[in-house]
PDB file of C-alpha atoms and ligand atoms in Angstrom:
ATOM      1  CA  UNK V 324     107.620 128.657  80.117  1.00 63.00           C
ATOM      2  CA  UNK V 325     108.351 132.074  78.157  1.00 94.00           C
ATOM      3  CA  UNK V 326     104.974 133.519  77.224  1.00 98.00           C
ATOM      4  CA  UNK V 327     101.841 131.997  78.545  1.00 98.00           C
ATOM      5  CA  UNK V 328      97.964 132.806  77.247  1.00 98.00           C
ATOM      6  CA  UNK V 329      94.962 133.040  79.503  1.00 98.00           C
ATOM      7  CA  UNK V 330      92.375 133.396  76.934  1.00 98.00           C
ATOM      8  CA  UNK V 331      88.276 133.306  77.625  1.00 98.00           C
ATOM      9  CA  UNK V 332      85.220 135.979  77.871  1.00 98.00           C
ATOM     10  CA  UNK V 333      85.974 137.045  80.871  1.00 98.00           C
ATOM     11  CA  UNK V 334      82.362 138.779  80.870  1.00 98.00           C
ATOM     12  CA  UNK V 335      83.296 140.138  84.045  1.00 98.00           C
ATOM     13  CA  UNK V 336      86.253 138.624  85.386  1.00 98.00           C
ATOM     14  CA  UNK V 337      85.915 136.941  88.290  1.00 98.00           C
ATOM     15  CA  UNK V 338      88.664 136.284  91.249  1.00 98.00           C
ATOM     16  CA  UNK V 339      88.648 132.575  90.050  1.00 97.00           C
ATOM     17  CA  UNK V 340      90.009 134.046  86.651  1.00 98.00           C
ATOM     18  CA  UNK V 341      92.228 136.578  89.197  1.00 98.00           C
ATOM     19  CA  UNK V 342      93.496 133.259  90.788  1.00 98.00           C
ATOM     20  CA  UNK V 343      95.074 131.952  87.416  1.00 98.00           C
ATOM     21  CA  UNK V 344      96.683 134.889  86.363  1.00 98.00           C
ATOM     22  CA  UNK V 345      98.393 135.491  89.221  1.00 98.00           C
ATOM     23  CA  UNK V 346      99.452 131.706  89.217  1.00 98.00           C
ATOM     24  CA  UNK V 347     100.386 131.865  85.693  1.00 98.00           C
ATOM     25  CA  UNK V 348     102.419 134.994  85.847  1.00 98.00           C
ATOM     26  CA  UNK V 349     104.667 133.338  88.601  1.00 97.00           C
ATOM     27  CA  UNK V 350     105.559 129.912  86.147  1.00 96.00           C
ATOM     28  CA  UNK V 351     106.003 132.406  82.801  1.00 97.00           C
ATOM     29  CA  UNK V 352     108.207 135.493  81.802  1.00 98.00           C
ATOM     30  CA  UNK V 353     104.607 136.914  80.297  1.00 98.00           C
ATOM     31  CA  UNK V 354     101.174 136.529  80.513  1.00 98.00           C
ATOM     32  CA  UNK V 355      98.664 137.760  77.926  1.00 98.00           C
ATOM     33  CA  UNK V 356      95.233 137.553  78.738  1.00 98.00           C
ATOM     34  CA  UNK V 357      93.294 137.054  75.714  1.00 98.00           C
ATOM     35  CA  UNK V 358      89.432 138.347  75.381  1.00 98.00           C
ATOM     36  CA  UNK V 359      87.639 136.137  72.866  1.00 98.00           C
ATOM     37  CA  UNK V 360      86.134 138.868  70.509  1.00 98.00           C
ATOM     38  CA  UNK V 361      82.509 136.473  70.087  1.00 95.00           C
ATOM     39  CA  UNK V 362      80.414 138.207  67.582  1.00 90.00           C
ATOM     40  CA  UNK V 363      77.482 135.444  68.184  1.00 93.00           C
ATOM     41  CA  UNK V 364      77.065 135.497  71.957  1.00 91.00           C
ATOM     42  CA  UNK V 365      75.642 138.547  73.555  1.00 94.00           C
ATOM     43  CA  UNK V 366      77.837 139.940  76.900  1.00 97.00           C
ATOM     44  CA  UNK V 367      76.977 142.235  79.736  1.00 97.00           C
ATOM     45  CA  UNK V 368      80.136 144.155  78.869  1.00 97.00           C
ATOM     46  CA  UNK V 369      81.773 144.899  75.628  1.00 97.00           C
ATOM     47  CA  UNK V 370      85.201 143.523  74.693  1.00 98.00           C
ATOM     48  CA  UNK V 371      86.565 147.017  75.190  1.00 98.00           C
ATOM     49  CA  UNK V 372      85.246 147.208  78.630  1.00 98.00           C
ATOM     50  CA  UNK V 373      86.347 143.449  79.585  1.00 98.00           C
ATOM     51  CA  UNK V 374      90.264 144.889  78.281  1.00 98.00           C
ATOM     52  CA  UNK V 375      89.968 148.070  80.238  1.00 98.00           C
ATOM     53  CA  UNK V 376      88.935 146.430  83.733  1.00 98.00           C
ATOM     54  CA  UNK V 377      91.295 143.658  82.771  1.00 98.00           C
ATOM     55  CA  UNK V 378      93.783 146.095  82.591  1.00 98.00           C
ATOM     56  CA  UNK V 379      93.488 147.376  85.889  1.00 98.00           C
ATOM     57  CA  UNK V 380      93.014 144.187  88.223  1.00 98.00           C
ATOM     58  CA  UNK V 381      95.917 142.636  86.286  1.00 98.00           C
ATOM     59  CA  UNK V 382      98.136 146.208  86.441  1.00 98.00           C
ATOM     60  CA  UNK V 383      99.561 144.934  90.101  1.00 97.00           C
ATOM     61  CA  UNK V 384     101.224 141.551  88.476  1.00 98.00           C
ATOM     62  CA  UNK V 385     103.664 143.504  86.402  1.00 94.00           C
ATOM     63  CA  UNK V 386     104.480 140.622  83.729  1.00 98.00           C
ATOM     64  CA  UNK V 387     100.860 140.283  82.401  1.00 98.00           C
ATOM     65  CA  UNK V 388      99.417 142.445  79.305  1.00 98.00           C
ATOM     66  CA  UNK V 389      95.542 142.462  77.829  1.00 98.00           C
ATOM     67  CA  UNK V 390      95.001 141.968  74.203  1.00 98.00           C
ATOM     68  CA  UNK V 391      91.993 140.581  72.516  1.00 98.00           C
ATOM     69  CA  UNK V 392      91.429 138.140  69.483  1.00 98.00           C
ATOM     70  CA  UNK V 393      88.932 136.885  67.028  1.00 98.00           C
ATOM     71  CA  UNK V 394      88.804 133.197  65.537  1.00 97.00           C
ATOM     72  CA  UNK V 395      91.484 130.454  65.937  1.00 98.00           C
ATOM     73  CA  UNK V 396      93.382 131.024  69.887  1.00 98.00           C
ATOM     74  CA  UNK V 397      95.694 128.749  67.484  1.00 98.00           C
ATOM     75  CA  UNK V 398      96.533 131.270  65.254  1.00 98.00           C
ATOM     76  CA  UNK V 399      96.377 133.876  67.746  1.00 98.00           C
ATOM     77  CA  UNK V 400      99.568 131.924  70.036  1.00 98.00           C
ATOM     78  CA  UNK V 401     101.619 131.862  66.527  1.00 98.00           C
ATOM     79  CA  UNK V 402     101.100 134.903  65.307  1.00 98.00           C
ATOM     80  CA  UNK V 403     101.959 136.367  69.154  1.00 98.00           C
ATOM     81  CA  UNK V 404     104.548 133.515  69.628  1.00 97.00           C
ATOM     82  CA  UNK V 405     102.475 132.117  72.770  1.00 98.00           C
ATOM     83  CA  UNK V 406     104.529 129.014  73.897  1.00 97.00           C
ATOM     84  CA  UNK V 407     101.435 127.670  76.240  1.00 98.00           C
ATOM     85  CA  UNK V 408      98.039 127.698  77.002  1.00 98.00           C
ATOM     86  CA  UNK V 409      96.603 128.126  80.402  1.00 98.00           C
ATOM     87  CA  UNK V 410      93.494 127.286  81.821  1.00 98.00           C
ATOM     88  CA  UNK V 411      91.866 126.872  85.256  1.00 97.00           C
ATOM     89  CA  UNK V 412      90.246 123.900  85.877  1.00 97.00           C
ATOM     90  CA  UNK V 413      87.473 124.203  88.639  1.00 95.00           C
ATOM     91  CA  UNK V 414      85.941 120.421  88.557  1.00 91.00           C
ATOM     92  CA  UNK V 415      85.736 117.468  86.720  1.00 91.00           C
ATOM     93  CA  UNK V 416      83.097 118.684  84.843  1.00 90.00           C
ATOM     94  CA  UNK V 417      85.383 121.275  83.142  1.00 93.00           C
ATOM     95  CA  UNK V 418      87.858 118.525  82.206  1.00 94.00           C
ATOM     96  CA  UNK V 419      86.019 116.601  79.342  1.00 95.00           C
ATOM     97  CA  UNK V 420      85.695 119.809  77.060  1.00 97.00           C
ATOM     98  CA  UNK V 421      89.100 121.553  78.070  1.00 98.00           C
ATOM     99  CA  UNK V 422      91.053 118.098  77.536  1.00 98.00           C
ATOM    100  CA  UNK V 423      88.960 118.172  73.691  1.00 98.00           C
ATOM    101  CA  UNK V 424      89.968 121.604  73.112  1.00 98.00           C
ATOM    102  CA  UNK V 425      94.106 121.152  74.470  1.00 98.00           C
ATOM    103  CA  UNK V 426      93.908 118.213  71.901  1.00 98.00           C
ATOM    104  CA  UNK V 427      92.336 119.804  69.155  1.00 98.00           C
ATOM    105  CA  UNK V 428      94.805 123.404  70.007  1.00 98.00           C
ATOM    106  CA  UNK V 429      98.092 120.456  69.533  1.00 98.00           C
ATOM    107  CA  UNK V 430      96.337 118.708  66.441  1.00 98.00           C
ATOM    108  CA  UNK V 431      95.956 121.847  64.928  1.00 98.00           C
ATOM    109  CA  UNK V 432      99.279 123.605  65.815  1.00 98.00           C
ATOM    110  CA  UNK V 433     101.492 121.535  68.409  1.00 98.00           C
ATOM    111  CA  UNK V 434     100.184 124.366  70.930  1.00 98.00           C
ATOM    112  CA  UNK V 435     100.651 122.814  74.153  1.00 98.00           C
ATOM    113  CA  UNK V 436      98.239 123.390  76.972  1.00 98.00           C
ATOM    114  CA  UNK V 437      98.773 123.897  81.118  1.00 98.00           C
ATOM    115  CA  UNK V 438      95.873 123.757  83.552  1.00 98.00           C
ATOM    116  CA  UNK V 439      96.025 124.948  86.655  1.00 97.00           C
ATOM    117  CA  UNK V 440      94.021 123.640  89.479  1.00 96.00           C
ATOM    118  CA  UNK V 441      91.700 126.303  90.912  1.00 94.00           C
ATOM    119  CA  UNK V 442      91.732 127.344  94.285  1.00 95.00           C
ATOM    120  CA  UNK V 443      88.929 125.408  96.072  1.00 95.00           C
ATOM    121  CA  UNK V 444      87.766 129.049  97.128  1.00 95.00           C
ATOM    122  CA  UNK V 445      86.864 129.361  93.731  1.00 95.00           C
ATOM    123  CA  UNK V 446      85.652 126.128  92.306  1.00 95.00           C
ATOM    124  CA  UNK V 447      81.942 126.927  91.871  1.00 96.00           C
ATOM    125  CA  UNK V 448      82.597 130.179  90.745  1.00 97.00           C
ATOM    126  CA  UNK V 449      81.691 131.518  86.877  1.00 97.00           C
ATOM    127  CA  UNK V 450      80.932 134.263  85.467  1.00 98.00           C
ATOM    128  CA  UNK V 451      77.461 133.323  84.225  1.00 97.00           C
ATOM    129  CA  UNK V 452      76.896 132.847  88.202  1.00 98.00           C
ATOM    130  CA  UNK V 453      77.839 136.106  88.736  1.00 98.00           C
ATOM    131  CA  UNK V 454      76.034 138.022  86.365  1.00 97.00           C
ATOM    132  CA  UNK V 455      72.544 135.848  87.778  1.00 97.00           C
ATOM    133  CA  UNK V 456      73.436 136.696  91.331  1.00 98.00           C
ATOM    134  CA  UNK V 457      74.041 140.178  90.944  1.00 97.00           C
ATOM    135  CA  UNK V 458      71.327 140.902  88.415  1.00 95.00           C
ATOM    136  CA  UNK V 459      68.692 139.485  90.877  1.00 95.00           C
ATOM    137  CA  UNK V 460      70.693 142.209  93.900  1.00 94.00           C
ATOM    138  CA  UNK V 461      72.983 139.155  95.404  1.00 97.00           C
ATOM    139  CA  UNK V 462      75.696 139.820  97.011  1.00 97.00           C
ATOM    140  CA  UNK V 463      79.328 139.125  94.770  1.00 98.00           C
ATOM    141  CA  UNK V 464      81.639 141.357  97.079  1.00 97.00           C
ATOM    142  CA  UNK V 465      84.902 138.386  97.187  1.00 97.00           C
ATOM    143  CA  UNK V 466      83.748 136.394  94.540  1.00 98.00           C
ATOM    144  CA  UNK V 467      84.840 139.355  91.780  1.00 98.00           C
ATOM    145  CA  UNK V 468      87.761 141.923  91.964  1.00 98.00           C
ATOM    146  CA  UNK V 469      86.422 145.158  93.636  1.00 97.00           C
ATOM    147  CA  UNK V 470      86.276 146.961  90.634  1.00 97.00           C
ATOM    148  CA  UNK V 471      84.193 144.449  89.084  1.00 98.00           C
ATOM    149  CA  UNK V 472      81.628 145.337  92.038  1.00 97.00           C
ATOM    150  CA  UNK V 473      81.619 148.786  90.642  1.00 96.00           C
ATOM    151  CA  UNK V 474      81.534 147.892  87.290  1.00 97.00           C
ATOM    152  CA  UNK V 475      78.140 145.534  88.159  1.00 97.00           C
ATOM    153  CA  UNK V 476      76.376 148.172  89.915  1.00 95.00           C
ATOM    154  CA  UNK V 477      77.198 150.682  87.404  1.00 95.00           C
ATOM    155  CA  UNK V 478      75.947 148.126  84.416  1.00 92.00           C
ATOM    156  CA  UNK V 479      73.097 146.933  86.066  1.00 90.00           C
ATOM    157  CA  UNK V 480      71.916 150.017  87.605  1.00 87.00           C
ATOM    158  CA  UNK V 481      71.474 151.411  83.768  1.00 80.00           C
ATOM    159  CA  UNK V 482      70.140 148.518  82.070  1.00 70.00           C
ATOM    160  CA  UNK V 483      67.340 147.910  84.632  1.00 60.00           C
TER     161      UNK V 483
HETATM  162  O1  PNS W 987      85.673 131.946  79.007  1.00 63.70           O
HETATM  163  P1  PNS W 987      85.254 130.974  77.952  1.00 63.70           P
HETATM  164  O2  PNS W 987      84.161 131.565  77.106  1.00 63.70           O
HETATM  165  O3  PNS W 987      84.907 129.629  78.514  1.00 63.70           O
HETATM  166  O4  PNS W 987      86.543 130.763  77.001  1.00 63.70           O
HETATM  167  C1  PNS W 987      86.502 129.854  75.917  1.00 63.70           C
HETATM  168  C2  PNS W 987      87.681 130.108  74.965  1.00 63.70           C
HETATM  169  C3  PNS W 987      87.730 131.555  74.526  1.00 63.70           C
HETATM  170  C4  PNS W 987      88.970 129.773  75.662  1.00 63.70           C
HETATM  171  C5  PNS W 987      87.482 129.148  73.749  1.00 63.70           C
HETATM  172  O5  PNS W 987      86.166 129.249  73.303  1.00 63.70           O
HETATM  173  C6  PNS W 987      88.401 129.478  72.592  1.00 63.70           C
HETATM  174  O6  PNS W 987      89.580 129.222  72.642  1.00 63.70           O
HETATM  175  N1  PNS W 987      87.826 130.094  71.532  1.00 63.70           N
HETATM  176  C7  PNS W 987      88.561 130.549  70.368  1.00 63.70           C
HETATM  177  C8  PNS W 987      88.127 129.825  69.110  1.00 63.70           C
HETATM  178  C9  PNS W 987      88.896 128.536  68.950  1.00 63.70           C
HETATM  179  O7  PNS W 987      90.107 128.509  68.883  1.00 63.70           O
HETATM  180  N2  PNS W 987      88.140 127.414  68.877  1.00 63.70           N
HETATM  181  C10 PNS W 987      88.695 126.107  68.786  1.00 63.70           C
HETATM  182  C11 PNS W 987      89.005 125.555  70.162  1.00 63.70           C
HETATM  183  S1  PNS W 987      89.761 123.963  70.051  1.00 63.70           S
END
């Protein structure tokens, strides 16, 4: 596999997401992770933020660079000349909807699609979950990159 595409929110990243990336960057000669620029759903952190702590937590991989896009990830991997998709899959209940969209991604373009099994660690994991646990003072320190810790506090100490 040549270039690879982790795209999603990634409103924060979580070590889940970490866990992917790392995975992905062994199998491909480049990774891009992708931030979905989502004018219609409202995020804790803005696209700009997601790409800089992206940068960082991903700096230590070497092979993988941050970008973000808006409409078709289709039309994203062509223009960018993305040979594969990849996503995590934490459970069965992930699979229905990723298998729809890996169909509709090789209907649409012949983009093919890799999932990656997540590390059990990590199967429960989201970022939704996050953001509820530390908005209501839970603990996340493991379940996000350190930075991301910071990042929470920091965002949640000024919004509240
Ligand atoms: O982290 P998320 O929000 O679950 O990621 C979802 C994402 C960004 C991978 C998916 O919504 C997507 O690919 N959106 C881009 C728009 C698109 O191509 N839609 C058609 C999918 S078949």
């Amino acid at each position: 596999m040549r270039v690879a595409v982790c795209p999603g929110s990634f409103d924060p990243v979580t070590n889940g997401h970490f866990d992917v990336f790392e995975r992905a960057s062994k199998m491909a000669d480049q990774v891009i992770v992708a931030v979905l620029i989502n004018r219609t759903k409202s995020s804790l952190f803005s696209v700009e933020e997601r790409i800089e702590i992206l940068t960082q937590v991903t700096a230590p991989l070497g092979n993988v660079r941050v970008d973000s896009f808006y409409g078709l990830l289709v039309d994203y991997c062509q223009k960018n000349e993305v040979n594969a998709i990849v996503k995590g899959l934490r459970a069965v209940s992930d699979f229905d909807y990723e298998l729809q969209m890996a169909q509709m991604n090789f209907r649409l373009a012949g983009v093919e699609t890799c999932f990656i099994s997540t590390n059990p660690l990590y199967s429960y994991l989201s970022s939704s979950l996050v953001k509820e646990v530390a908005t209501h003072g839970g603990d996340v320190k493991g379940l996000v990159p350190d930075i991301v810790l910071k990042r929470l506090e920091d965002k949640l100490s000024s919004t509240m």
